[in-house]
Coordinates of C-alpha atoms in Angstrom, one line a residue:
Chain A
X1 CA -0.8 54.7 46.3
X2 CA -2.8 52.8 48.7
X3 CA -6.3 53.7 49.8
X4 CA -8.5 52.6 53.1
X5 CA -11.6 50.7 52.7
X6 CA -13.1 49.4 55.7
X7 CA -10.1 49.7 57.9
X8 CA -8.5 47.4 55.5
X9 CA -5.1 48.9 53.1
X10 CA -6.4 47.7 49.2
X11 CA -2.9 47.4 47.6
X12 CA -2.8 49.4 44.1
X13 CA 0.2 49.1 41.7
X14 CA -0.1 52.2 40.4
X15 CA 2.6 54.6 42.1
X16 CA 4.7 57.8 41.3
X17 CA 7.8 55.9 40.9
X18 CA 9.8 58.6 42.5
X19 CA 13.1 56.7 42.7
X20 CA 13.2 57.4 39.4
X21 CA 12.6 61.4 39.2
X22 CA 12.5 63.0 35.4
X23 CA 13.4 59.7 34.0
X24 CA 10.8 57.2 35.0
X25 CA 9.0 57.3 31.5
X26 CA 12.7 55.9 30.0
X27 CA 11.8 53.7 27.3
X28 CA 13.1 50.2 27.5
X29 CA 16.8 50.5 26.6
X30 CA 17.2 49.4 23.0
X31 CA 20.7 47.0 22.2
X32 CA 19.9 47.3 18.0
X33 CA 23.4 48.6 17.6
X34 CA 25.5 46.7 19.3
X35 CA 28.1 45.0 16.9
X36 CA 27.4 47.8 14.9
X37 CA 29.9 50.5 13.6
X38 CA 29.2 54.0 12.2
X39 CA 31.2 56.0 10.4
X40 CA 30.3 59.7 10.5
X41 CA 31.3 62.4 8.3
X42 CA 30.8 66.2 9.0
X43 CA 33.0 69.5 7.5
X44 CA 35.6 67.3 6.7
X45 CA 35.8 65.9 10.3
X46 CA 35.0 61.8 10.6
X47 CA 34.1 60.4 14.3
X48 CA 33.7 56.5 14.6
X49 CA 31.1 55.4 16.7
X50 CA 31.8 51.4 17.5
X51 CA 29.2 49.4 19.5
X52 CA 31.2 46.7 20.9
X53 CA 28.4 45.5 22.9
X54 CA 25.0 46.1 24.9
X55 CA 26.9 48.4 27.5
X56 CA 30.3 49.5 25.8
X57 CA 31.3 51.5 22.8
X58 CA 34.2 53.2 21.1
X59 CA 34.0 56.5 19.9
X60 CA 37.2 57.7 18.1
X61 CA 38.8 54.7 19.9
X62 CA 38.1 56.1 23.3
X63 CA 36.0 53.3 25.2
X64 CA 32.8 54.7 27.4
X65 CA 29.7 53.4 27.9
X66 CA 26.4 54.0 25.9
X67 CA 22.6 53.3 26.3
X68 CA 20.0 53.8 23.9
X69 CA 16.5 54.7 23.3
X70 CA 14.9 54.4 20.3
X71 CA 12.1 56.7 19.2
X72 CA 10.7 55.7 15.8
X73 CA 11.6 53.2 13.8
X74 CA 14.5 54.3 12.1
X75 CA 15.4 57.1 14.7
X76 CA 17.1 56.6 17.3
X77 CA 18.8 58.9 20.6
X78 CA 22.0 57.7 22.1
X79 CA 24.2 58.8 25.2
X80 CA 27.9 57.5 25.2
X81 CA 29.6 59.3 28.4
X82 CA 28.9 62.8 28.2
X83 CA 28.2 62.9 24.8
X84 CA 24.9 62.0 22.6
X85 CA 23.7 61.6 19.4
X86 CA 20.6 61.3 17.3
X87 CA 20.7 58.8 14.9
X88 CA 18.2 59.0 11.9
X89 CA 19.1 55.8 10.1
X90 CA 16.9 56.3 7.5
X91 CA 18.1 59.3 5.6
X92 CA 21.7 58.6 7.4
X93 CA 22.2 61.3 9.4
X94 CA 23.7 61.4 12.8
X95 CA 23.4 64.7 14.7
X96 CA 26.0 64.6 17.6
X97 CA 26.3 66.5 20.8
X98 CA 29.7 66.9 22.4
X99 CA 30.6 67.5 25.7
X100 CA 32.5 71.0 25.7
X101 CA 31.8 72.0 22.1
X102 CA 29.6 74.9 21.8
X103 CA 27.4 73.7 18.6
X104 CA 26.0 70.0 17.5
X105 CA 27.8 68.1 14.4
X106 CA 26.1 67.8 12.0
X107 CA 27.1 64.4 10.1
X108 CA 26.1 61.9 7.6
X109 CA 26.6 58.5 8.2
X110 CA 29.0 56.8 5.8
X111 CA 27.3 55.1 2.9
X112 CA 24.0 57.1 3.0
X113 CA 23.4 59.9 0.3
X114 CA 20.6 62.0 2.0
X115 CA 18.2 64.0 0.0
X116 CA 18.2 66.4 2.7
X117 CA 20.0 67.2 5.3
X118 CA 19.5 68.2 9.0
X119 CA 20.0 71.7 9.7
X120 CA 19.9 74.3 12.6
X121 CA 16.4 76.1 12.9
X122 CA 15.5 79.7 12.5
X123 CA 12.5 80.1 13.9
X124 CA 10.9 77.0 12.8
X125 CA 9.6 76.1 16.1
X126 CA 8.8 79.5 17.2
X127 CA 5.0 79.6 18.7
X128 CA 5.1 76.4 19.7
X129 CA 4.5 76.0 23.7
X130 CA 4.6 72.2 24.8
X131 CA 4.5 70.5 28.0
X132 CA 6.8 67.4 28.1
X133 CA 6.0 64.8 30.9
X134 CA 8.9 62.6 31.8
X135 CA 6.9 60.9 34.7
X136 CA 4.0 61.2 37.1
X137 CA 3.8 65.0 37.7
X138 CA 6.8 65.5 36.6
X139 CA 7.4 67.8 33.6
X140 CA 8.7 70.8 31.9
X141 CA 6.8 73.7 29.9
X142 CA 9.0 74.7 26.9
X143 CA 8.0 77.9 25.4
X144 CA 9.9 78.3 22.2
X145 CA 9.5 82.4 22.2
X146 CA 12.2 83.4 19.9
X147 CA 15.0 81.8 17.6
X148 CA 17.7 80.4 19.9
X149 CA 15.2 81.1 23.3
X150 CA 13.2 78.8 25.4
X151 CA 11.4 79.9 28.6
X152 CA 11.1 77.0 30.8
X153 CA 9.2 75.9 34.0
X154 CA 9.7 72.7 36.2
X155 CA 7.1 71.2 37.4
X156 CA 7.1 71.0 41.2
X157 CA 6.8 68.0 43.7
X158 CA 3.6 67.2 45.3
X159 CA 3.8 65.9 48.3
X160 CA 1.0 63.7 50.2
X161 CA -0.4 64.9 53.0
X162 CA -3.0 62.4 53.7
X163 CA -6.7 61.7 53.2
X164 CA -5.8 61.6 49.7
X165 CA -4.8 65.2 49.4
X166 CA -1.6 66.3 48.2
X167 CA 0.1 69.4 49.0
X168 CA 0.4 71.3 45.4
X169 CA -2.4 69.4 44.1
X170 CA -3.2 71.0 40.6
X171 CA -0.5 73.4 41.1
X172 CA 0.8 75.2 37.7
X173 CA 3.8 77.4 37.0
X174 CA 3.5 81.3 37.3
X175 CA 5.7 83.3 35.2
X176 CA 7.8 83.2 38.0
X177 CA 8.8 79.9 37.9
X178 CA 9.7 80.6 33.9
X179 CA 13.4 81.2 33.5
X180 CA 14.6 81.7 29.8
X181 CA 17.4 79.5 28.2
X182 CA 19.7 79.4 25.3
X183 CA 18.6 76.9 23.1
X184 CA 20.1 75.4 20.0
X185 CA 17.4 73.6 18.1
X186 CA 18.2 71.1 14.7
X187 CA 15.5 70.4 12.3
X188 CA 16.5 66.8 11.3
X189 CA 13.7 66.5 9.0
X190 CA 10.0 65.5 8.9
X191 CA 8.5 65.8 12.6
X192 CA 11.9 65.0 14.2
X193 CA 14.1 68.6 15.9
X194 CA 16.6 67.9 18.2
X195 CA 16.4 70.6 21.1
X196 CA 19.6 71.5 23.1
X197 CA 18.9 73.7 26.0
X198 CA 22.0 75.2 27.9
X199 CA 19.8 74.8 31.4
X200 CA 19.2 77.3 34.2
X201 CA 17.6 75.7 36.9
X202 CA 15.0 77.5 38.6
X203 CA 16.2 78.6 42.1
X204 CA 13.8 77.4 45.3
X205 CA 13.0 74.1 46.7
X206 CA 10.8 71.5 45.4
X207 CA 11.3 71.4 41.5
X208 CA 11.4 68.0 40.0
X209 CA 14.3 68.2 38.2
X210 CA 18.0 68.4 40.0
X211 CA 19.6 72.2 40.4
X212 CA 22.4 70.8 38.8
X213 CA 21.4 70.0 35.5
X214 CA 23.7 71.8 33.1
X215 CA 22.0 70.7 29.5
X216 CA 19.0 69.1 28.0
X217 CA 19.1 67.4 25.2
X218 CA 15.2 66.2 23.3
X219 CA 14.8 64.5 20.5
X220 CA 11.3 65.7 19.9
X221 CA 8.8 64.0 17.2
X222 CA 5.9 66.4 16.7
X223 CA 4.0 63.8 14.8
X224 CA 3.6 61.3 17.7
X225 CA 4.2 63.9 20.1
X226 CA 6.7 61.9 22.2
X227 CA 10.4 62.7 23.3
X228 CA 13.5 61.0 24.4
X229 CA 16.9 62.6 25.7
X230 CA 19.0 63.1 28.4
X231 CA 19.9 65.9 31.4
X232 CA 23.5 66.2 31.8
X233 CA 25.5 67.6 34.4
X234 CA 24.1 66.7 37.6
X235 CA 26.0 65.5 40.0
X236 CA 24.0 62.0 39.9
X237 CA 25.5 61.2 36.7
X238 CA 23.1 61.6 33.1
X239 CA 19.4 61.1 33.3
X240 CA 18.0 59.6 30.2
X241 CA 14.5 60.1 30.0
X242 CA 11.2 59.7 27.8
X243 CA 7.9 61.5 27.7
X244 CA 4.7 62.7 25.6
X245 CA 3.5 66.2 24.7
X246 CA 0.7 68.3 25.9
X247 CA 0.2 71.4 24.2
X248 CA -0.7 74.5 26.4
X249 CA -1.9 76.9 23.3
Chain B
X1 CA 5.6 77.3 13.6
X2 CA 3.4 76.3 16.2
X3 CA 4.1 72.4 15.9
X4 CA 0.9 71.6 17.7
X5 CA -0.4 72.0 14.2
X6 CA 2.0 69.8 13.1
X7 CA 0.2 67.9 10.1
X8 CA -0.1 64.4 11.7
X9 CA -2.6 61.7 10.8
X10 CA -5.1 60.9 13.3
X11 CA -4.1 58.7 15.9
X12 CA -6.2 57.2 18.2
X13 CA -4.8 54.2 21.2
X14 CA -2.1 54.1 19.0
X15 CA -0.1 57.5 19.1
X16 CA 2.1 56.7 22.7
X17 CA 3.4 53.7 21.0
X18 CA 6.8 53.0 21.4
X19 CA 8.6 51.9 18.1
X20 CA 9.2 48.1 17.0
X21 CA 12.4 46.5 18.4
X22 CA 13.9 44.5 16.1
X23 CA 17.1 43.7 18.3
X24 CA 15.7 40.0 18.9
X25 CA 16.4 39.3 14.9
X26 CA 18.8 36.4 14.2
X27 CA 17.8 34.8 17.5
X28 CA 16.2 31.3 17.9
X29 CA 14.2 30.4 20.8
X30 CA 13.0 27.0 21.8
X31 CA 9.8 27.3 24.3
X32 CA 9.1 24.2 26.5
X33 CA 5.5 24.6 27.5
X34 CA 3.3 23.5 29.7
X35 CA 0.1 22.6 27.7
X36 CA 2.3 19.8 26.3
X37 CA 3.0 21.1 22.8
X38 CA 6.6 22.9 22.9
X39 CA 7.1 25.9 20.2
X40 CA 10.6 27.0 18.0
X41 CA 10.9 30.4 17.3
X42 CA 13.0 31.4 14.8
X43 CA 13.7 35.7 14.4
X44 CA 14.7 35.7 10.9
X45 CA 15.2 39.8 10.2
X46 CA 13.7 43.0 11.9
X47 CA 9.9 41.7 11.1
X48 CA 9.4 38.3 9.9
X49 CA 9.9 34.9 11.6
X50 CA 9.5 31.6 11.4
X51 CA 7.5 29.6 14.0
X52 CA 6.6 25.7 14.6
X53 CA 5.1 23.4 16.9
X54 CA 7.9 21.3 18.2
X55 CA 8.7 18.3 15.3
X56 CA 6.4 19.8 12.8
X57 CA 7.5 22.2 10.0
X58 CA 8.3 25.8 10.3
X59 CA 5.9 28.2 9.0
X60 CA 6.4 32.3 8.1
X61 CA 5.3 35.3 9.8
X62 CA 5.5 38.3 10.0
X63 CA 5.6 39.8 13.5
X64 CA 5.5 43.1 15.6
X65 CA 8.2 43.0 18.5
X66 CA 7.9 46.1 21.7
X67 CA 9.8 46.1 24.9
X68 CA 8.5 46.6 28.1
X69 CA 11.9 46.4 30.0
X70 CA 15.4 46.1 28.7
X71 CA 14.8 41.9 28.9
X72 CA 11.2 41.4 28.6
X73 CA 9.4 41.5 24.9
X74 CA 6.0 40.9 23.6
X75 CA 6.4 39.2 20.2
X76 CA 3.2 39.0 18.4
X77 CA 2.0 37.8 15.1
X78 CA -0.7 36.9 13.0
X79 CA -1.1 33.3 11.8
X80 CA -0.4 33.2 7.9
X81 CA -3.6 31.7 5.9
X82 CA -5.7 30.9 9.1
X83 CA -9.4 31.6 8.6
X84 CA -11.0 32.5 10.7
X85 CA -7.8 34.7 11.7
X86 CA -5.8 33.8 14.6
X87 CA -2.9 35.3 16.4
X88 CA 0.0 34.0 18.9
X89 CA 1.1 36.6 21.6
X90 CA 4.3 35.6 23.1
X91 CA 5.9 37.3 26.2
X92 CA 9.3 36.7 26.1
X93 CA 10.8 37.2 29.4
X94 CA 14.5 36.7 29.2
X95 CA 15.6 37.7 32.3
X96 CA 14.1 34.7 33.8
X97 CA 13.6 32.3 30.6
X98 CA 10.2 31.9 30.7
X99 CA 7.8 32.7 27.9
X100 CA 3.4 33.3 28.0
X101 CA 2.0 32.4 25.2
X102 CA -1.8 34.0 24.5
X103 CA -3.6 32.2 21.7
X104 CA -6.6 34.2 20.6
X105 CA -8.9 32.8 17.8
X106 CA -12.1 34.2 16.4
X107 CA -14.8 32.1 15.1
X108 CA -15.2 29.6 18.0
X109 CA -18.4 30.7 19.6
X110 CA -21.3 30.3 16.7
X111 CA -23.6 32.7 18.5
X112 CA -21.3 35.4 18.5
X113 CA -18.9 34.3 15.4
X114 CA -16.6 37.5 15.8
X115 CA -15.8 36.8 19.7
X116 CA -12.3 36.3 20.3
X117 CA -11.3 33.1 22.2
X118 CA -8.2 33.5 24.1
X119 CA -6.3 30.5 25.5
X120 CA -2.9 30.8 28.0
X121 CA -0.1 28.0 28.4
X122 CA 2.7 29.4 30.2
X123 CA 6.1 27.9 29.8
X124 CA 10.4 28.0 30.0
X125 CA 12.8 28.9 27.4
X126 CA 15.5 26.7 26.7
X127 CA 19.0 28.1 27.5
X128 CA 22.2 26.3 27.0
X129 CA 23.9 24.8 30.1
X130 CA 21.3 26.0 32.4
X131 CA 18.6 23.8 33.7
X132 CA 15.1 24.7 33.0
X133 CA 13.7 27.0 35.1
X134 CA 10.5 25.5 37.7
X135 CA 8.9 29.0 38.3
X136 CA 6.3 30.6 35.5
X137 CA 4.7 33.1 34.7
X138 CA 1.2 33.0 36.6
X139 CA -2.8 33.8 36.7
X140 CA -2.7 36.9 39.1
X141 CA -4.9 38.3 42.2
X142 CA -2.6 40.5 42.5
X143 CA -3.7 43.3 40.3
X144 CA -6.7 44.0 42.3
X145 CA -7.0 47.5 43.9
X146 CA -5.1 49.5 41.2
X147 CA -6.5 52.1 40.1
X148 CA -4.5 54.0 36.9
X149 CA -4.8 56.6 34.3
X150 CA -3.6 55.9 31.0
X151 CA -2.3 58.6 28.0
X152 CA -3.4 57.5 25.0
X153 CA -2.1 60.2 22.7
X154 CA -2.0 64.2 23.1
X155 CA -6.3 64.4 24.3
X156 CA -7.3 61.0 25.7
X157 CA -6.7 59.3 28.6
X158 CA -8.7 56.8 30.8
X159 CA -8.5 55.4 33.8
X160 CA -8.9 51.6 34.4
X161 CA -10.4 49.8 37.9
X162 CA -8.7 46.7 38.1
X163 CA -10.8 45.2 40.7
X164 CA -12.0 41.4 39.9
X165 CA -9.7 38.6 38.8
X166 CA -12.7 38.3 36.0
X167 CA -13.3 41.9 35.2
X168 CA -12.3 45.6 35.1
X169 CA -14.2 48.8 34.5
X170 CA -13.3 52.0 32.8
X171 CA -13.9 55.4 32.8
X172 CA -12.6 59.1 31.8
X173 CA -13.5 62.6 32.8
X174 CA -15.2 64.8 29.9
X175 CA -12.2 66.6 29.2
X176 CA -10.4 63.4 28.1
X177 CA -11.6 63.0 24.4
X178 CA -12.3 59.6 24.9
X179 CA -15.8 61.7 25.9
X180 CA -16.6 62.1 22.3
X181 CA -15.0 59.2 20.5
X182 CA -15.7 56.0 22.4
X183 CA -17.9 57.0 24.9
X184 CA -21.2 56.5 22.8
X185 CA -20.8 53.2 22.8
X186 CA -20.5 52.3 26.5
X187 CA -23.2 54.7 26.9
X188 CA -25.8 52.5 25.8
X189 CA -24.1 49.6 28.0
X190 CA -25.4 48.8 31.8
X191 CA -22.1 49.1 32.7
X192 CA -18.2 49.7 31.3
X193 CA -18.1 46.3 33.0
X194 CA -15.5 43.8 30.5
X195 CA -14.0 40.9 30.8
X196 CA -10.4 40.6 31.7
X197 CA -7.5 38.2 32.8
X198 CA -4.3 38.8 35.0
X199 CA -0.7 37.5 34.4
X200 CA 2.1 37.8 36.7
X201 CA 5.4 38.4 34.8
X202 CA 7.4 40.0 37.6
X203 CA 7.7 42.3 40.6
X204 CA 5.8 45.5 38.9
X205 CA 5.5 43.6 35.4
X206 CA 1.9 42.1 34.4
X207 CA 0.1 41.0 31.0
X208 CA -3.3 42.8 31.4
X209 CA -5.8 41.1 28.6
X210 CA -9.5 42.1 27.9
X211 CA -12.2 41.1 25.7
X212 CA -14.8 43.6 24.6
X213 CA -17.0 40.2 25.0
X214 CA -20.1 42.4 26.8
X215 CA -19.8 45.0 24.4
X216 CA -20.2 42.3 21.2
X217 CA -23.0 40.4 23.2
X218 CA -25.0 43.5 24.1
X219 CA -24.5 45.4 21.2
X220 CA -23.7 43.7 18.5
X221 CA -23.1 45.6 15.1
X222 CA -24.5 48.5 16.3
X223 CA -21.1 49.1 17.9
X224 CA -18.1 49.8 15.8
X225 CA -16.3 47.8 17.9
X226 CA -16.2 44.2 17.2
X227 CA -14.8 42.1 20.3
X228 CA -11.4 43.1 20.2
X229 CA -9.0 41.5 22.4
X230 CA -6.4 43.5 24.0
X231 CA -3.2 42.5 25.8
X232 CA -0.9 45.0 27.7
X233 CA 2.5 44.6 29.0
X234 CA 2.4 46.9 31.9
X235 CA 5.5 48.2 33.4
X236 CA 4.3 49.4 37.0
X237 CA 8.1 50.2 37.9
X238 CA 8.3 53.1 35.0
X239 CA 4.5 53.5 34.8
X240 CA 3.9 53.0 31.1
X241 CA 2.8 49.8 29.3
X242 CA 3.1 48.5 25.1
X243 CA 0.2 46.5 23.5
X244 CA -2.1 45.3 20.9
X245 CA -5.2 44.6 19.8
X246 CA -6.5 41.6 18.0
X247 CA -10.5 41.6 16.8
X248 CA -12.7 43.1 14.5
X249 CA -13.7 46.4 13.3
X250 CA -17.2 47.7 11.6
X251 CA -16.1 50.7 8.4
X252 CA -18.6 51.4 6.2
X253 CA -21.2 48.8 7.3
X254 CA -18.5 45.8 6.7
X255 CA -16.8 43.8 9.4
X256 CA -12.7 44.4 8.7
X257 CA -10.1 43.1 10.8
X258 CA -8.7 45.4 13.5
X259 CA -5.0 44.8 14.7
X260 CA -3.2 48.1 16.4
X261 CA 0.1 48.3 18.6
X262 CA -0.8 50.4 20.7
X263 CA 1.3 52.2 24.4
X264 CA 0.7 54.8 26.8
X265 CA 2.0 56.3 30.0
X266 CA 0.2 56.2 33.4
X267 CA -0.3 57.7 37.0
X268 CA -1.8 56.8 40.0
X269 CA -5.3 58.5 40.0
X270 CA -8.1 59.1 43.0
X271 CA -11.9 57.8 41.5
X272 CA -15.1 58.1 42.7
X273 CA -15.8 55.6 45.7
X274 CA -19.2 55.2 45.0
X275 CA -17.7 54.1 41.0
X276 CA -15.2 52.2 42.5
X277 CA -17.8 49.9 44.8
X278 CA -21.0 49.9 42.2
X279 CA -22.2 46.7 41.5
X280 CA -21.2 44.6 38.4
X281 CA -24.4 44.1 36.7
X282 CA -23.2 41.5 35.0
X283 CA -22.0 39.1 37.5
X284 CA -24.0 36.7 39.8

């Protein structure tokens, strides 16, 4: 964003980094588990999750390719092809998400006894009506209204029209723009729910997400109010993405 | 449950922070710097190293490590037994194997004994069958003319005037809370006016570093802010930026050390011209 001062352009480094749609906030990609190996135990099923490096993995000794972001310090979200999992390495859990299977895993990681263990929510975060912004005007309103139910609103683009105005400037969603979603939502314990939205994109131009998003997955902390997670399904391959909470009520 | 009532501790610059990285543990480093005295830094586990001047012995620390790319770390720790305190700020930049390294120091000025002094030597890292790189991190212009709003946490934001290679100014709009918790004491200031310097790490990657020096000369204890120095590792390609502090605080009448880590997310942001152009009262 450049302004005019005296006929002369002042350069400013600040920008809306639109190259990067709904995943400019991505953290830093974090490489802590590579060399690692975790064994993962859930209703008598195990999965092996093998790290060989920064950029490959094994899981159940079919190779793909994983990135990482890390949310707290022992929490952790990770995408290995169409698949992702949250990783809570203090308590041991490992809460994965499978391409084609209809409802998370929820697994322990071998070697960890957990006092407590993750579990699918009732209507734990029922009331709660959060803004996340993944980049610079870019966002979604989640509206947990019922167990199981989301109603959701994209943000849409603004779009400069000169004399540092933009067209939408200010704009907010309508209940029109709200669709509502199936939702499958994991309480992993303290501040931490995992949030898997089966994703119906709002029809119309301009929203700041792809049409083609199929799911969202968020691994939400309530206590610093940040998120990371990943849209799957569009065409442009995943998005990972990071962002912070406002709350609208 | 409505989870913005979540029961979370107060947080103030430090809720946006991304968590520590700890992937750099079981990694030595050798830093051939510039000021003449060459460092070795050893990562010994997720939080405590060991660090030397080149040829002397090693000494412990215990360090806090956050990423502001995938290759490019600010590694930052506290010197063990030094009084008054000091602290080393490293940016490790391993993408092109060169390292900053921001000595601060409180206790050098004897008018103002809780200033902190910061000093820069900018350097290579040594890498195994590669010859050491001739480019460095740099002293910046080329920060001037941004204009950014930061997210602190869920209420506060600010937005920052980077506009001198000396100084920035800052400012907020009363619905950020910054209104109510830090705007008293730059109230009584002539201006938000501080003291500032610029490094260049990369295309869209700078260290940002203040001193609340006018705020401890002007106001003295009757701020609760006590010369802090802040560096930022600002990310201008995702728009977000990791830090810390380094300086004193004033709680319940006594002077206590103040060290945060501290991030927050950003977007361009229009200001006031006439804020923008006023005069810095406390330059020539």
């Amino acid at each position: 964003m450049n302004s005019m001062y005296g006929g002369v352009y002042i350069p400013n480094l600040a920008n809306d980094a639109k190259q990067y749609g709904i995943g400019e906030y991505r953290f830093a990609h974090n490489y802590e588990f590579a060399g690692k190996t975790f064994k993962i135990c859930a209703d008598g099923k195990e999965y092996t999750l093998h790290f060989c490096c920064e950029h490959g993995v094994e899981f159940n000794g079919e190779k793909t390719e994983w990135e990482c972001e890390k949310l707290e310090k022992t929490m952790y979200f990770v995408r290995f092809g169409a698949n992702c999992a949250a990783i809570d390495l203090e308590n041991g859990l490992a809460t994965l998400v499978l391409d084609g299977e209809e409802k998370p895993v929820l697994g322990v990681i071998d070697g960890y006894e957990p006092k407590e263990k993750q579990a699918i929510c009732t209507d734990d975060m029922v009331g709660t009506f959060v803004r996340w912004v993944f980049g610079v005007n870019r966002y979604v309103n989640h509206d947990y209204c019922a167990p199981g139910k989301i109603r959701s609103a994209w943000a849409r683009h603004t779009v400069h029209i000169g004399g540092g105005r933009s067209f939408r400037d200010g704009w907010q969603p309508t209940d029109a723009d709200y669709v509502e979603e199936d939702a499958v939502e994991v309480k992993l314990g303290g501040a931490y729910y995992l949030v898997i939205v089966d994703a119906k994109m709002p029809e119309g131009e301009g929203y700041v997400a792809p049409a083609d998003v199929k799911k969202l997955v968020l691994l939400e902390d309530y206590d610093r109010c940040m998120t990371v997670g990943c849209a799957f399904g569009s065409e442009g391959g995943p998005i990972m993405m990071a962002g912070y909470a406002m709350f609208l009520n | 449950m409505n989870l913005k009532n979540y029961p979370r501790p107060f947080y103030a610059i430090n809720q946006f922070c991304q968590p520590q990285c700890t992937e750099l543990a079981g990694r030595s480093f050798y830093f051939d710097m510039d000021g003449g005295y060459d460092y070795e830094l050893k990562v010994l586990t997720g939080d405590t190293c060991e660090w030397n001047i080149a040829g002397e012995e090693p000494k412990k620390a215990v360090y806090e490590c956050l990423k502001g790319d995938d290759t490019t770390y600010m590694f930052d720790f506290d010197i063990v037994g030094a009084e008054p305190r000091q602290n080393f700020f490293f940016c490790i930049d391993l993408e092109q194997s060169l390292v900053t390294l921001v000595r601060c120091y409180i206790g050098r000025n004897p008018k103002f004994p809780l200033l902190v002094a910061s000093e820069y030597d900018f350097g290579a890292i040594r890498v195994e069958g590669q010859p050491l790189p001739k480019k460095r991190h740099c002293l910046t212009g080329e920060m001037m003319g941004t204009t950014v709003e930061w997210h602190w946490n869920i209420t506060m934001f600010t937005q920052h005037n980077y506009y001198s290679p000396a100084y920035y100014r800052i400012t907020w709009p009363q619905y950020s809370s910054a209104e109510g918790s830090i705007s008293p004491n730059f109230e009584v200031l002539a201006a938000s006016d501080e003291i500032s310097q610029y490094v260049k790490i990369k295309d869209k990657m700078y260290l940002y570093c203040l001193t609340e020096e006018m705020m401890e000369r002007e106001l003295g204890d009757s701020s609760p802010f006590r010369s802090n120095n802040m560096i930022f590792l600002q990310n201008y390609d995702r728009m977000y930026h990791v830090g810390r502090t380094f300086g004193s605080i004033m709680m319940d009448g006594k002077v206590v050390p103040c060290r945060t880590m501290f991030g927050s997310f950003g977007n361009p942001v229009r200001l006031e011209y006439n804020w923008l152009t006023a005069e810095n009262p406390f330059t020539v």
